[in-house]
Coordinates of C-alpha atoms and ligand atoms in Angstrom, one line a residue:
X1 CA -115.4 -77.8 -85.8
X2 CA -115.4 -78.8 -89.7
X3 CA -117.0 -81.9 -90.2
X4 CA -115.7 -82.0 -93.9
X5 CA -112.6 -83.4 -92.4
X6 CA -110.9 -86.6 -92.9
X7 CA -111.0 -88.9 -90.0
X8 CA -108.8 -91.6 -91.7
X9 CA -106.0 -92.8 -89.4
X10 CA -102.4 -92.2 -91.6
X11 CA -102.6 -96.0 -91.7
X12 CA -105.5 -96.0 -93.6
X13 CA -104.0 -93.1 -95.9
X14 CA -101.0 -94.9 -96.3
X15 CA -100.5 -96.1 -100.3
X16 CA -97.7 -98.1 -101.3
X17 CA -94.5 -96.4 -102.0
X18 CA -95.6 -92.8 -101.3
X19 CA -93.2 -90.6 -99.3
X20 CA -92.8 -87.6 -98.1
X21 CA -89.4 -87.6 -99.6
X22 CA -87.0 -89.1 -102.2
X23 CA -83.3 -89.4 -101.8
X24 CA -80.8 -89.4 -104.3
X25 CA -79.5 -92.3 -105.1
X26 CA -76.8 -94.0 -103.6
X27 CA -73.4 -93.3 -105.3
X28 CA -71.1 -95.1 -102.8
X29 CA -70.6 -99.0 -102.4
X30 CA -73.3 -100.0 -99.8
X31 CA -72.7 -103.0 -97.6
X32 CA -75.3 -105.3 -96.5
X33 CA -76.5 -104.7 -92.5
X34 CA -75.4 -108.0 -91.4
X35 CA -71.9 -107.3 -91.9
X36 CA -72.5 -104.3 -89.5
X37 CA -75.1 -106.0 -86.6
X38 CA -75.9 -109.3 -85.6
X39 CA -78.4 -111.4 -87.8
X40 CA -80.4 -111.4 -84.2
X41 CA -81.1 -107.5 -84.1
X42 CA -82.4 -107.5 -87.6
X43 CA -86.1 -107.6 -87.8
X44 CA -87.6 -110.3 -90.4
X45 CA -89.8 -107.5 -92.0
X46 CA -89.4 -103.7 -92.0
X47 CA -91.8 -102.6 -89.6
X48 CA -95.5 -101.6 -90.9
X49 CA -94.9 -97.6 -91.2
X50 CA -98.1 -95.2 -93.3
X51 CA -96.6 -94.7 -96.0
X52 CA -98.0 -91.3 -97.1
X53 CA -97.0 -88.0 -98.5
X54 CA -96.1 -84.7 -96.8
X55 CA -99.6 -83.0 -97.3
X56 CA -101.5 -86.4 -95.9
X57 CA -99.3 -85.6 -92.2
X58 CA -99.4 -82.1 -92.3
X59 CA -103.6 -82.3 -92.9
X60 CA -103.6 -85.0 -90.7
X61 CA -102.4 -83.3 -87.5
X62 CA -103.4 -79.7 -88.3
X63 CA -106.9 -81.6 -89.0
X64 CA -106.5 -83.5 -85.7
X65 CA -105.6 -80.4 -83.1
X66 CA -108.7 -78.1 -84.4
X67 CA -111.1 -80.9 -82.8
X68 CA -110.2 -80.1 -79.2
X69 CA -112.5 -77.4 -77.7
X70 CA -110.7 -75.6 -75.3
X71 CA -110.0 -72.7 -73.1
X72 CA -108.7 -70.3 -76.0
X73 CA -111.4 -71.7 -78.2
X74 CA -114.5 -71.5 -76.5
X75 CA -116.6 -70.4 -72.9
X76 CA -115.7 -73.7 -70.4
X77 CA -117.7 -73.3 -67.3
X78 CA -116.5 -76.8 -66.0
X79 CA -117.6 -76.1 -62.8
X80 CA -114.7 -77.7 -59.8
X81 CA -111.8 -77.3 -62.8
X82 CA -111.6 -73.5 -63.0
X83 CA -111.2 -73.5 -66.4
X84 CA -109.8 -69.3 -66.7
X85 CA -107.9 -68.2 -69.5
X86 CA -104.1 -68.9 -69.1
X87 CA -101.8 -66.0 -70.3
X88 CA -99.7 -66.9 -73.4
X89 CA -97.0 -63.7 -71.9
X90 CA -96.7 -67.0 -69.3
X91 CA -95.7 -69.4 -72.4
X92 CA -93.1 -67.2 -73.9
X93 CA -91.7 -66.6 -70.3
X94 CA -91.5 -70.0 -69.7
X95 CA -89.8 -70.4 -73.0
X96 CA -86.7 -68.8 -72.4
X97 CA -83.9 -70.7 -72.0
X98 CA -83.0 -69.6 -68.8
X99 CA -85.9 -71.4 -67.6
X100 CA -86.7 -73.9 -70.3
X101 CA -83.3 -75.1 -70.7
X102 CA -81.8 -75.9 -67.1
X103 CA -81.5 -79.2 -66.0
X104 CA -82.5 -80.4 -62.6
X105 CA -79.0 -82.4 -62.4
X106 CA -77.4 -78.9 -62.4
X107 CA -75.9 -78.3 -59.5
X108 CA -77.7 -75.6 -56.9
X109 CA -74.7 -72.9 -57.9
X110 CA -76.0 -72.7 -61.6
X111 CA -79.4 -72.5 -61.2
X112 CA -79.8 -69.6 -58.8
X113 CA -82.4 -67.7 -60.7
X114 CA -84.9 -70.6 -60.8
X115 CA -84.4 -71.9 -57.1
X116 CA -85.0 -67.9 -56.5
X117 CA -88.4 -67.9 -58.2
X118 CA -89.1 -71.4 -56.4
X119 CA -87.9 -69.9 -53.5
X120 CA -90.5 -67.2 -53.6
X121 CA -93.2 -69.2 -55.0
X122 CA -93.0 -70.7 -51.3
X123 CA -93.5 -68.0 -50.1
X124 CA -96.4 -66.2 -51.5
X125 CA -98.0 -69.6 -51.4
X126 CA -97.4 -69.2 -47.6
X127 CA -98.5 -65.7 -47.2
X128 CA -101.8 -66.4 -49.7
X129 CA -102.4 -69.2 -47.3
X130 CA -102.0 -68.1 -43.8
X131 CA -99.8 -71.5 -43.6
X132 CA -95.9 -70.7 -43.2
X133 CA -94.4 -73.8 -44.4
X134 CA -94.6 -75.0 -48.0
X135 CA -93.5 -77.9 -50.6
X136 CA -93.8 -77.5 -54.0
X137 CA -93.4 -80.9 -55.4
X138 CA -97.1 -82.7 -55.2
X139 CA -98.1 -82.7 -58.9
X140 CA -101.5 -82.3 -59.1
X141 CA -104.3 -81.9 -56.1
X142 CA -105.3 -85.3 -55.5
X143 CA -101.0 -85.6 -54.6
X144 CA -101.5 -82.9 -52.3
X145 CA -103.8 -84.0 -50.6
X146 CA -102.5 -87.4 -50.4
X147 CA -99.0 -85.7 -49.2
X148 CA -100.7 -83.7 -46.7
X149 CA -102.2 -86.8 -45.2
X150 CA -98.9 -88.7 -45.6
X151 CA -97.3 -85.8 -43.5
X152 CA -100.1 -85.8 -40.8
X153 CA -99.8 -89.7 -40.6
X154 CA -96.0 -89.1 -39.8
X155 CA -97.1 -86.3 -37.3
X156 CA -99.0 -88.8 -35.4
X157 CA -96.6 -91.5 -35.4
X158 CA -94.1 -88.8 -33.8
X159 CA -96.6 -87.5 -31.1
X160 CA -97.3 -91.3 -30.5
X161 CA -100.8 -91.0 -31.0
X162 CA -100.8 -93.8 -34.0
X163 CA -104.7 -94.9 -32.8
X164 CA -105.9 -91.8 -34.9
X165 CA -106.0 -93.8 -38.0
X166 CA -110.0 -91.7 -39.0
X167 CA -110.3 -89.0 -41.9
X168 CA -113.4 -87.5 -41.8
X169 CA -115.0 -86.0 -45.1
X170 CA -118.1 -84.4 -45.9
X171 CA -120.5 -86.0 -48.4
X172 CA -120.5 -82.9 -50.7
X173 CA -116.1 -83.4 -50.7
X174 CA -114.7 -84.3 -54.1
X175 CA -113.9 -88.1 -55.1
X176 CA -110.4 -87.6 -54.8
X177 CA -110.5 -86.7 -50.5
X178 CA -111.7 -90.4 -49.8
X179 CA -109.3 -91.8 -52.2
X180 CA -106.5 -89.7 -50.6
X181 CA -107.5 -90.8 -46.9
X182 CA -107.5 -94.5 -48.6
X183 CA -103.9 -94.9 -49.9
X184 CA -102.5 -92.9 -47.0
X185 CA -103.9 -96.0 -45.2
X186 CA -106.4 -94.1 -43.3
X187 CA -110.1 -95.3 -42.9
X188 CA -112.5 -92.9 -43.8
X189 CA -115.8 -91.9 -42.6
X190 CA -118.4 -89.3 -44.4
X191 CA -119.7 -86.7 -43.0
X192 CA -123.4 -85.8 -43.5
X193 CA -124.3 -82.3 -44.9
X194 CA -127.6 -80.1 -44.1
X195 CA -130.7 -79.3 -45.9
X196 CA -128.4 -75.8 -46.6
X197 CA -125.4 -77.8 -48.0
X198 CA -123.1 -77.0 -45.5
X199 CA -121.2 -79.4 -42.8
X200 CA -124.0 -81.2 -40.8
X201 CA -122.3 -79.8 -37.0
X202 CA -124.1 -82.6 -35.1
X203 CA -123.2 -85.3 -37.6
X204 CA -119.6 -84.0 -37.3
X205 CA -119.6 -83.9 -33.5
X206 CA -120.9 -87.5 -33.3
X207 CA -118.2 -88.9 -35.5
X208 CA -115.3 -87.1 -34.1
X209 CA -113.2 -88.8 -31.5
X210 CA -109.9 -89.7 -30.1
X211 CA -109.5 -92.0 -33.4
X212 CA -109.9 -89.0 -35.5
X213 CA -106.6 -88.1 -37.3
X214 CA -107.9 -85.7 -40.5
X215 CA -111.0 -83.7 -41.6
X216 CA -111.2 -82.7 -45.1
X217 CA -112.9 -79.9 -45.4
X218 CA -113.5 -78.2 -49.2
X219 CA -114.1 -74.1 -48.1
X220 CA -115.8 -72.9 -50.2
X221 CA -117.3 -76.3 -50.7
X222 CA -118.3 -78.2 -53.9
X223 CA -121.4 -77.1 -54.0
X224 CA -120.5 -72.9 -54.1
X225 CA -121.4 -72.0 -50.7
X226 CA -118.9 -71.0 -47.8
X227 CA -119.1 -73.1 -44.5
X228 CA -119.9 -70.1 -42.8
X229 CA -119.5 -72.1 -39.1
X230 CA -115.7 -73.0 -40.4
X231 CA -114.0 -71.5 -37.0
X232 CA -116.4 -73.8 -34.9
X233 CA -115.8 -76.4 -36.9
X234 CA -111.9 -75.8 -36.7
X235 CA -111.8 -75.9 -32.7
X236 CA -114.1 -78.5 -32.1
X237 CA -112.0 -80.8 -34.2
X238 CA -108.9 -79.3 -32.4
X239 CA -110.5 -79.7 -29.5
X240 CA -110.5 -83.4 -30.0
X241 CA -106.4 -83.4 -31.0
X242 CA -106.9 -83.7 -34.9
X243 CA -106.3 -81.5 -38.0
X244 CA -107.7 -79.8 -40.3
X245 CA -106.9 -80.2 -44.3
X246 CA -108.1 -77.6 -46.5
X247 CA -108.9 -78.8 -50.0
X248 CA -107.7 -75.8 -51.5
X249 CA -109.4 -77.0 -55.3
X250 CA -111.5 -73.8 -54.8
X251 CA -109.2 -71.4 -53.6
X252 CA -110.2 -69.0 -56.8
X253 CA -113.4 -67.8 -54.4
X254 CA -110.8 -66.2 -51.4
X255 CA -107.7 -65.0 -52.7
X256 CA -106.4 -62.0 -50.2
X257 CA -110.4 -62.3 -48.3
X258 CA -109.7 -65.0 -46.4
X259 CA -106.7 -67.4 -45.8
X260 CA -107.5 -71.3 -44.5
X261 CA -104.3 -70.4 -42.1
X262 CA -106.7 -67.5 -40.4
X263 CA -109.9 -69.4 -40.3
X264 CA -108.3 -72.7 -38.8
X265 CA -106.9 -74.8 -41.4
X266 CA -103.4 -76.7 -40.4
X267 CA -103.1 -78.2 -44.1
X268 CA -104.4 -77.1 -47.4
X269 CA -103.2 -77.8 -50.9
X270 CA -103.2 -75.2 -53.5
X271 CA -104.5 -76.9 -57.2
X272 CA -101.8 -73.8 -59.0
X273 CA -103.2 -75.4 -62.4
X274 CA -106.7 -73.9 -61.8
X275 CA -106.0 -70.8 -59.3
X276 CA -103.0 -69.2 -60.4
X277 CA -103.3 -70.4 -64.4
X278 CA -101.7 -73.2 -65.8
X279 CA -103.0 -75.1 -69.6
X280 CA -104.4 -77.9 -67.9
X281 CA -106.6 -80.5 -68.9
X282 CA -107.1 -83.9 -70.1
X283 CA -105.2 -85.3 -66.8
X284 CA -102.6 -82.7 -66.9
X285 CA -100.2 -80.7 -66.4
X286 CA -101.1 -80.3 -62.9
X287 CA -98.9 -78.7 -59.8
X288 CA -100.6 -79.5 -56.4
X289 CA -98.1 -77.5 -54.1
X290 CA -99.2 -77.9 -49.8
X291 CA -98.7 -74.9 -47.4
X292 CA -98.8 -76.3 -43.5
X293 CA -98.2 -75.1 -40.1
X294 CA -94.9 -74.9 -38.5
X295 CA -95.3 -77.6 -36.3
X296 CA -95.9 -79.9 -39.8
X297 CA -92.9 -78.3 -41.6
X298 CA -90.8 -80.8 -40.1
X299 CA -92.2 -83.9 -42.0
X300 CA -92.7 -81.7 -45.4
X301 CA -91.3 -83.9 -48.4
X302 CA -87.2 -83.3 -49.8
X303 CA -85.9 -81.0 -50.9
X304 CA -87.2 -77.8 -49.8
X305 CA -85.7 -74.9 -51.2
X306 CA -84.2 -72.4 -48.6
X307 CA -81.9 -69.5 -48.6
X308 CA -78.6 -68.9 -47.0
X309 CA -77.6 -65.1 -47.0
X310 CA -78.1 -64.0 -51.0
X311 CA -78.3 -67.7 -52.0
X312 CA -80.5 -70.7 -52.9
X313 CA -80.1 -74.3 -52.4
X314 CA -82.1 -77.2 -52.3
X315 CA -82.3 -78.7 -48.6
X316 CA -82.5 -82.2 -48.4
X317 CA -81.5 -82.8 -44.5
X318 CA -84.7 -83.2 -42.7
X319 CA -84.6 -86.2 -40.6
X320 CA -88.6 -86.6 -40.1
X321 CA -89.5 -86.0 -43.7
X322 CA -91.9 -88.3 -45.3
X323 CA -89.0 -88.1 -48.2
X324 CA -89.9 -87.3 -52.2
X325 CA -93.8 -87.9 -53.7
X326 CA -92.4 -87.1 -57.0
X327 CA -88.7 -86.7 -58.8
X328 CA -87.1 -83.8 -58.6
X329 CA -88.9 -80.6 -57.5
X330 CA -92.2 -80.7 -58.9
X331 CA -93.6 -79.7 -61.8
X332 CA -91.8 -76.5 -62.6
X333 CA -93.0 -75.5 -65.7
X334 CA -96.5 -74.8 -64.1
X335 CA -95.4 -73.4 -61.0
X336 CA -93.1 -70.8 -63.0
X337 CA -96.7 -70.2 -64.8
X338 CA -98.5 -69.6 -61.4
X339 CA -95.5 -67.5 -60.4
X340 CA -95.9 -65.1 -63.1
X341 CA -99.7 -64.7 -62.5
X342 CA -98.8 -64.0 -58.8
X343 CA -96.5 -61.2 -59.4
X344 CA -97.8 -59.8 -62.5
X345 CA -101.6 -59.5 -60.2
X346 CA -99.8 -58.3 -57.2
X347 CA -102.3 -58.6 -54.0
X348 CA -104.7 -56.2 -55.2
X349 CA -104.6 -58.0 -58.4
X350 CA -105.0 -61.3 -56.8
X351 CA -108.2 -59.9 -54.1
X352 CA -109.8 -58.5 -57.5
X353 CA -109.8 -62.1 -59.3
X354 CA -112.0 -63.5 -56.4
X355 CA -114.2 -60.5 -56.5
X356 CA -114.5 -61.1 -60.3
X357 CA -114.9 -64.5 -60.1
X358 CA -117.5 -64.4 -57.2
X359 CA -119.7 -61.6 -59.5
X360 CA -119.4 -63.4 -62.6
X361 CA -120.9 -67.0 -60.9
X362 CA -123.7 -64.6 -59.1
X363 CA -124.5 -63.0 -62.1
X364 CA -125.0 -66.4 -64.4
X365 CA -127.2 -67.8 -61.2
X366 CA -129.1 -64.9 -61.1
X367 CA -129.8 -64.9 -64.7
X368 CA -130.1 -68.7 -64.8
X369 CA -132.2 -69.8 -61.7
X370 CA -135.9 -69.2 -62.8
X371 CA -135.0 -71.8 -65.8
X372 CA -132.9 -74.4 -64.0
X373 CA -133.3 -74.8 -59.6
X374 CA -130.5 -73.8 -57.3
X375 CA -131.7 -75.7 -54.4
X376 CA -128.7 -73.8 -52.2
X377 CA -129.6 -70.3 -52.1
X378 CA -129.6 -67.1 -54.0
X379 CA -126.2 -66.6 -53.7
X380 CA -122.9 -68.5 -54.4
X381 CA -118.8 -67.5 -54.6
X382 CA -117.0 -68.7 -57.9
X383 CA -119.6 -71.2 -58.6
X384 CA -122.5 -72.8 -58.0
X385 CA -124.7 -76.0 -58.7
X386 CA -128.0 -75.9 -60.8
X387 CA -130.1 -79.1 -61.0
X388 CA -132.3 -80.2 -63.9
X389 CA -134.3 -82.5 -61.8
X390 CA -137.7 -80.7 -62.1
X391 CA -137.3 -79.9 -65.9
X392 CA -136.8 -83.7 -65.8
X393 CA -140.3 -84.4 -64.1
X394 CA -142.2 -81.8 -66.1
X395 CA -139.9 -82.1 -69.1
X396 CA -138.0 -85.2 -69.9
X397 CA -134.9 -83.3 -70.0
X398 CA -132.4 -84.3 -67.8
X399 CA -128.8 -82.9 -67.2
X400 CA -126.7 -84.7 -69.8
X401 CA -128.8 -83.8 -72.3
X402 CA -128.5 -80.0 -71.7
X403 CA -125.1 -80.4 -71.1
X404 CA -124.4 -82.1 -74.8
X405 CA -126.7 -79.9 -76.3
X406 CA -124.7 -76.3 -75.4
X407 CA -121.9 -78.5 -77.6
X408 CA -123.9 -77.6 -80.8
X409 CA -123.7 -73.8 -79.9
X410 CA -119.9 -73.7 -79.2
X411 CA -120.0 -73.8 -75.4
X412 CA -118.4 -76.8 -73.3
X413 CA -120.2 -78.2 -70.9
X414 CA -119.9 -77.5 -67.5
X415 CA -119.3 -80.2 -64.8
X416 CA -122.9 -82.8 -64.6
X417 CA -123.5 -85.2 -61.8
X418 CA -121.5 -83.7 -59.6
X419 CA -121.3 -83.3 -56.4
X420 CA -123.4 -86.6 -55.6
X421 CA -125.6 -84.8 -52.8
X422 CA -127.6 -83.1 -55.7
X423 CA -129.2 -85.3 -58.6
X424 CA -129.3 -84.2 -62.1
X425 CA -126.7 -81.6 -60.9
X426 CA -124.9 -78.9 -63.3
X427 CA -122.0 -77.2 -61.7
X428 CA -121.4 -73.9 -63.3
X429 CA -117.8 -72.0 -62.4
X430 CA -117.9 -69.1 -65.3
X431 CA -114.6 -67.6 -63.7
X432 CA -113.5 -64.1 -63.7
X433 CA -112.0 -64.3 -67.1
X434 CA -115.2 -64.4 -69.0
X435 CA -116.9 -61.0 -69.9
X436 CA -120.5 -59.7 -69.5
X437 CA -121.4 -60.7 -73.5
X438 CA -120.1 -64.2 -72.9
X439 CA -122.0 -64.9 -70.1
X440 CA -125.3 -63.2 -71.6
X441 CA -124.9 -65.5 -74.3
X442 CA -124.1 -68.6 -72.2
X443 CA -126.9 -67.8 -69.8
X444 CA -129.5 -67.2 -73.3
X445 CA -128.5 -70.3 -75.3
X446 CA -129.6 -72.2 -71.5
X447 CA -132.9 -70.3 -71.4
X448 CA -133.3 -71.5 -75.1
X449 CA -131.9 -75.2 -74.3
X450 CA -134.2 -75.6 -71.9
X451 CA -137.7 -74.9 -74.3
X452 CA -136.5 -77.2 -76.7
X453 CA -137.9 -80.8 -77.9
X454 CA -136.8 -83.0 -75.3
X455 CA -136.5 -85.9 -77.8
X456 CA -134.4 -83.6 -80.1
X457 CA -132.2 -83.1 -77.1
X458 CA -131.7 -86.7 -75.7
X459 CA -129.9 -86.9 -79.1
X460 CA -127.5 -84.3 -78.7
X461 CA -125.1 -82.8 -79.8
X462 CA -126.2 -82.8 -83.7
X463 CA -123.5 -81.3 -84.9
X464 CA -120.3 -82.7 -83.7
X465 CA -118.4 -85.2 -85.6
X466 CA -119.4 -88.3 -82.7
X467 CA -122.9 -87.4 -81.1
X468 CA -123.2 -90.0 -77.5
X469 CA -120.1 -92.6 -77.5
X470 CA -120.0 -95.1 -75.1
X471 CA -118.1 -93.6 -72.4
X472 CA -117.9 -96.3 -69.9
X473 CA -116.4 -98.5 -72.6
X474 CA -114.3 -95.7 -74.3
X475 CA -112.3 -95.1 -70.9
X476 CA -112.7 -99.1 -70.1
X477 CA -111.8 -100.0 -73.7
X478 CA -109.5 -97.6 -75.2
X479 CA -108.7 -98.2 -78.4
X480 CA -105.7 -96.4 -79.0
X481 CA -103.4 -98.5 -81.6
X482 CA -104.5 -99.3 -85.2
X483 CA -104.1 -103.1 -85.6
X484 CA -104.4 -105.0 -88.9
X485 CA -108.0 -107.1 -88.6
X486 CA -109.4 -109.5 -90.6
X487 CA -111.1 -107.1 -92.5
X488 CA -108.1 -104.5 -92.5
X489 CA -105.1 -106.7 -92.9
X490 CA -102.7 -104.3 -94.0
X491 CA -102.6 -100.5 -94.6
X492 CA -103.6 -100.8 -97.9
X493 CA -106.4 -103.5 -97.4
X494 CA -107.9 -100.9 -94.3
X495 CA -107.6 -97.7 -97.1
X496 CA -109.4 -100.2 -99.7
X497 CA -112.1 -101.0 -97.5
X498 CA -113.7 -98.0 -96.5
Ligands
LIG1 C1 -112.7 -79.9 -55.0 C2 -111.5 -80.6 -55.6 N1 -110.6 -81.2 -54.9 C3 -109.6 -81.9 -55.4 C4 -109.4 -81.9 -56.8 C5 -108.3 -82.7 -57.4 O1 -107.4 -81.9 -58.1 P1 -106.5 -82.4 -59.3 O2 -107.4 -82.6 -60.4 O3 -105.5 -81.3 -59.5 O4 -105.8 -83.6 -58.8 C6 -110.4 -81.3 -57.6 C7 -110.3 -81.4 -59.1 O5 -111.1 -81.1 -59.9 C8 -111.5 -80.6 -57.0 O6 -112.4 -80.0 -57.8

């Protein structure tokens, strides 16, 4: 990132009677506006525009979208957000017009190539899964999940067992499973973990009962580790009449090992952003897609897409659905991405991405765990979680610090504080994308991090542009619209002041 760069706002660049462009001047009568619109749709004052030349936008935006570090710029082991390098052959696929220019209006008859590919999106997501029946539209993984728990709520009203009104989730789960089990009007209740990091089985047992509706269960869970006693877990909460949801956020660990749908799951959501590829980031775009069992499929959300002999349409008669959690059919334009990785992998392609992405995390751990703790084991799938708690004892250097500090060497950070069962926590997910030399060099500029002066550190990052904002205000107290102020009264009086 250039630090050289202007970080005036156009406003503040803005000088009076600069342009982009000159016209020529008028050579026809003109005729004043109110003889065209009524005196009350004319503004007093023409409104306060930049007023700035060609070169000042141009610099200004080119300027702006160099500042973003991201997937195609730099290593992003943001551990939970399987940050893997998204195809650009997807981009220029999704480009064509055949795809980028259809309509959703259009009726089914005219848009038989994408309801094919949406068609068949179902159903790989089915057979990756294990879980036959499939809707596409959720738009990110929190939706799924809050979709899946909508469907099992309508599953119970049906079977009249409306007292199960209990979604159980483990301690380790992601925020997003008790906000899920909150708006679907379920009350929720945690779910202890052990010493190990997996499900706490007596905790579980003790808390699961005839009011029990849902338990969310993350597999591999947030923490790296696969919940090894998942079929007992699966029965006994069958057993007691409930389901089982799979968060499907790390799905990247088990594609074409192991399917939720084999190992007990009734629900799962698929996060297609982060598994099958999909520019994401920055809240979006997302596509949250939930597979289910068939006796779910009744109360999916409309439409589904189905096929009658050689054709597509879009099925919207299904008496029981829960009806639409989004318009239209989702968010196409990333599911036609995840569609492309699917077929262009294959299920060899698809088994060898896990594998990848399994060895890659194991190798950073191994290379990374005499300098920073893993308190759950040698051995992880696609990521795991480090802790900086002793180096903060011995050291005075706490996670945040190293986090902001691999900034300065061109490295985002990965995922701190997170999950809540292990303090000072750094979550590492390198994914498979990343090769041996990346790595090498992530895992040294840690071993150097970590040696450094602590009171250098607690001021990182030293060379970015903003060093520690204020982050609880920033996201409280967005300021996102230039404003004249007293001491900025006008474009010109904000330029003149600086
Ligand atoms: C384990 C887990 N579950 C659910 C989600 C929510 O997914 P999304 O961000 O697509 O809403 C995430 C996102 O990071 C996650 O890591």
């Amino acid at each position: 990132m250039n630090n050289t760069q202007s970080t005036e706002l156009l406003f503040e660049l803005s000088r009076p009677g600069r342009r982009c462009h000159r016209l020529p001047p008028c050579d026809v009568p003109t005729r004043p506006l109110t003889e065209m619109l009524p005196a009350t749709a004319l503004a007093d004052q023409p409104p306060p525009l930049p007023e700035v030349a060609e070169s000042d936008v141009i610099r200004h935006f080119v300027n702006l979208s160099t500042r973003n570090m991201s997937i195609d710029t730099n290593f992003y082991p943001l551990g939970s957000c399987t940050m893997k390098y998204n195809p650009k052959r997807h981009e220029r696929l999704a480009a064509l017009p055949g795809f980028a220019d259809v309509h959703p209006l259009q009726p089914d008859e005219t848009v038989q190539g994408m309801l094919e590919l949406l068609y068949e999106m179902q159903e790989f997501l089915a057979e990756i899964s294990g879980l036959p029946a499939v809707s596409l539209q959720p738009a990110a993984g929190a939706q799924g999940e809050l979709t899946a728990l909508y469907v099992a709520a309508a599953y119970f009203r049906d079977i009249n067992q409306p007292q199960r009104k209990r979604v159980l989730v483990p301690d380790s789960a992601h925020g997003t499973n008790p906000a899920s089990a909150a708006l679907a009007g379920f009350e929720t209740v945690t779910v202890k973990s052990t010493a190990e990091g997996l499900v706490d089985l007596a905790d579980l047992r003790s808390k699961l009962d005839e009011r029990t509706a849902v338990f969310m269960i993350t597999n591999p869970n947030t923490l790296g580790l696969f919940e090894k006693q998942i079929r007992e877990i699966t029965d006994r909460l069958h057993e007691a009449g409930a389901l089982v949801y799979l968060d499907g956020a790390n799905m990247n660990a088990i594609l074409g090992i192991t399917r939720p749908g084999d190992f007990g799951a009734d629900m799962q959501h698929y996060n297609v952003h982060k598994t099958f590829t999909g520019p994401h980031g920055a809240g979006g775009p997302g596509s949250g897609p939930i597979a289910v069992r068939d006796f779910l499929a009744p109360y999916l959300p409309v439409p589904v897409v189905v096929k009658d002999g050689d054709s597509y349409r879009l099925e919207f008669d299904r008496p029981k659905s829960i009806g639409r959690v989004r318009t239209f059919f989702g968010n196409v334009g990333i599911l036609f991405r995840g569609y492309c990785y699917i077929r262009t992998l294959g299920p060899d392609g698809l088994k060898a991405v896990s594998e990848n992405a399994v060895l890659n995390a194991n190798y950073l751990l191994a290379r990374l765990k005499d300098v920073l703790e893993v308190p759950h084991g040698d051995r992880c799938m696609h990521e795991f979680v480090a802790t900086a708690r002793k180096l903060l004892r011995n050291r005075k250097i706490n996670a945040m610090s190293i986090a902001k500090r691999l900034l300065d060497f061109g490295f985002h950070a990965p995922t701190v504080y997170f999950p809540l069962v292990v303090s000072e926590a750094l979550m590492i997910e390198p994914t498979e994308t990343e090769s041996r030399e990346t790595l090498d060099r992530f895992a040294d500029t840690v071993r150097q991090i970590v040696e450094e002066d602590p009171a250098f550190l607690e001021k990182a990052p030293h060379t970015l542009r903003i060093s520690r904002p204020d982050e609880a205000r920033a996201v409280k107290n967005p300021i996102l619209r230039w404003q004249p102020s007293a001491g900025n009264p006008t474009p010109e009086g904000a330029a003149a002041s600086r």
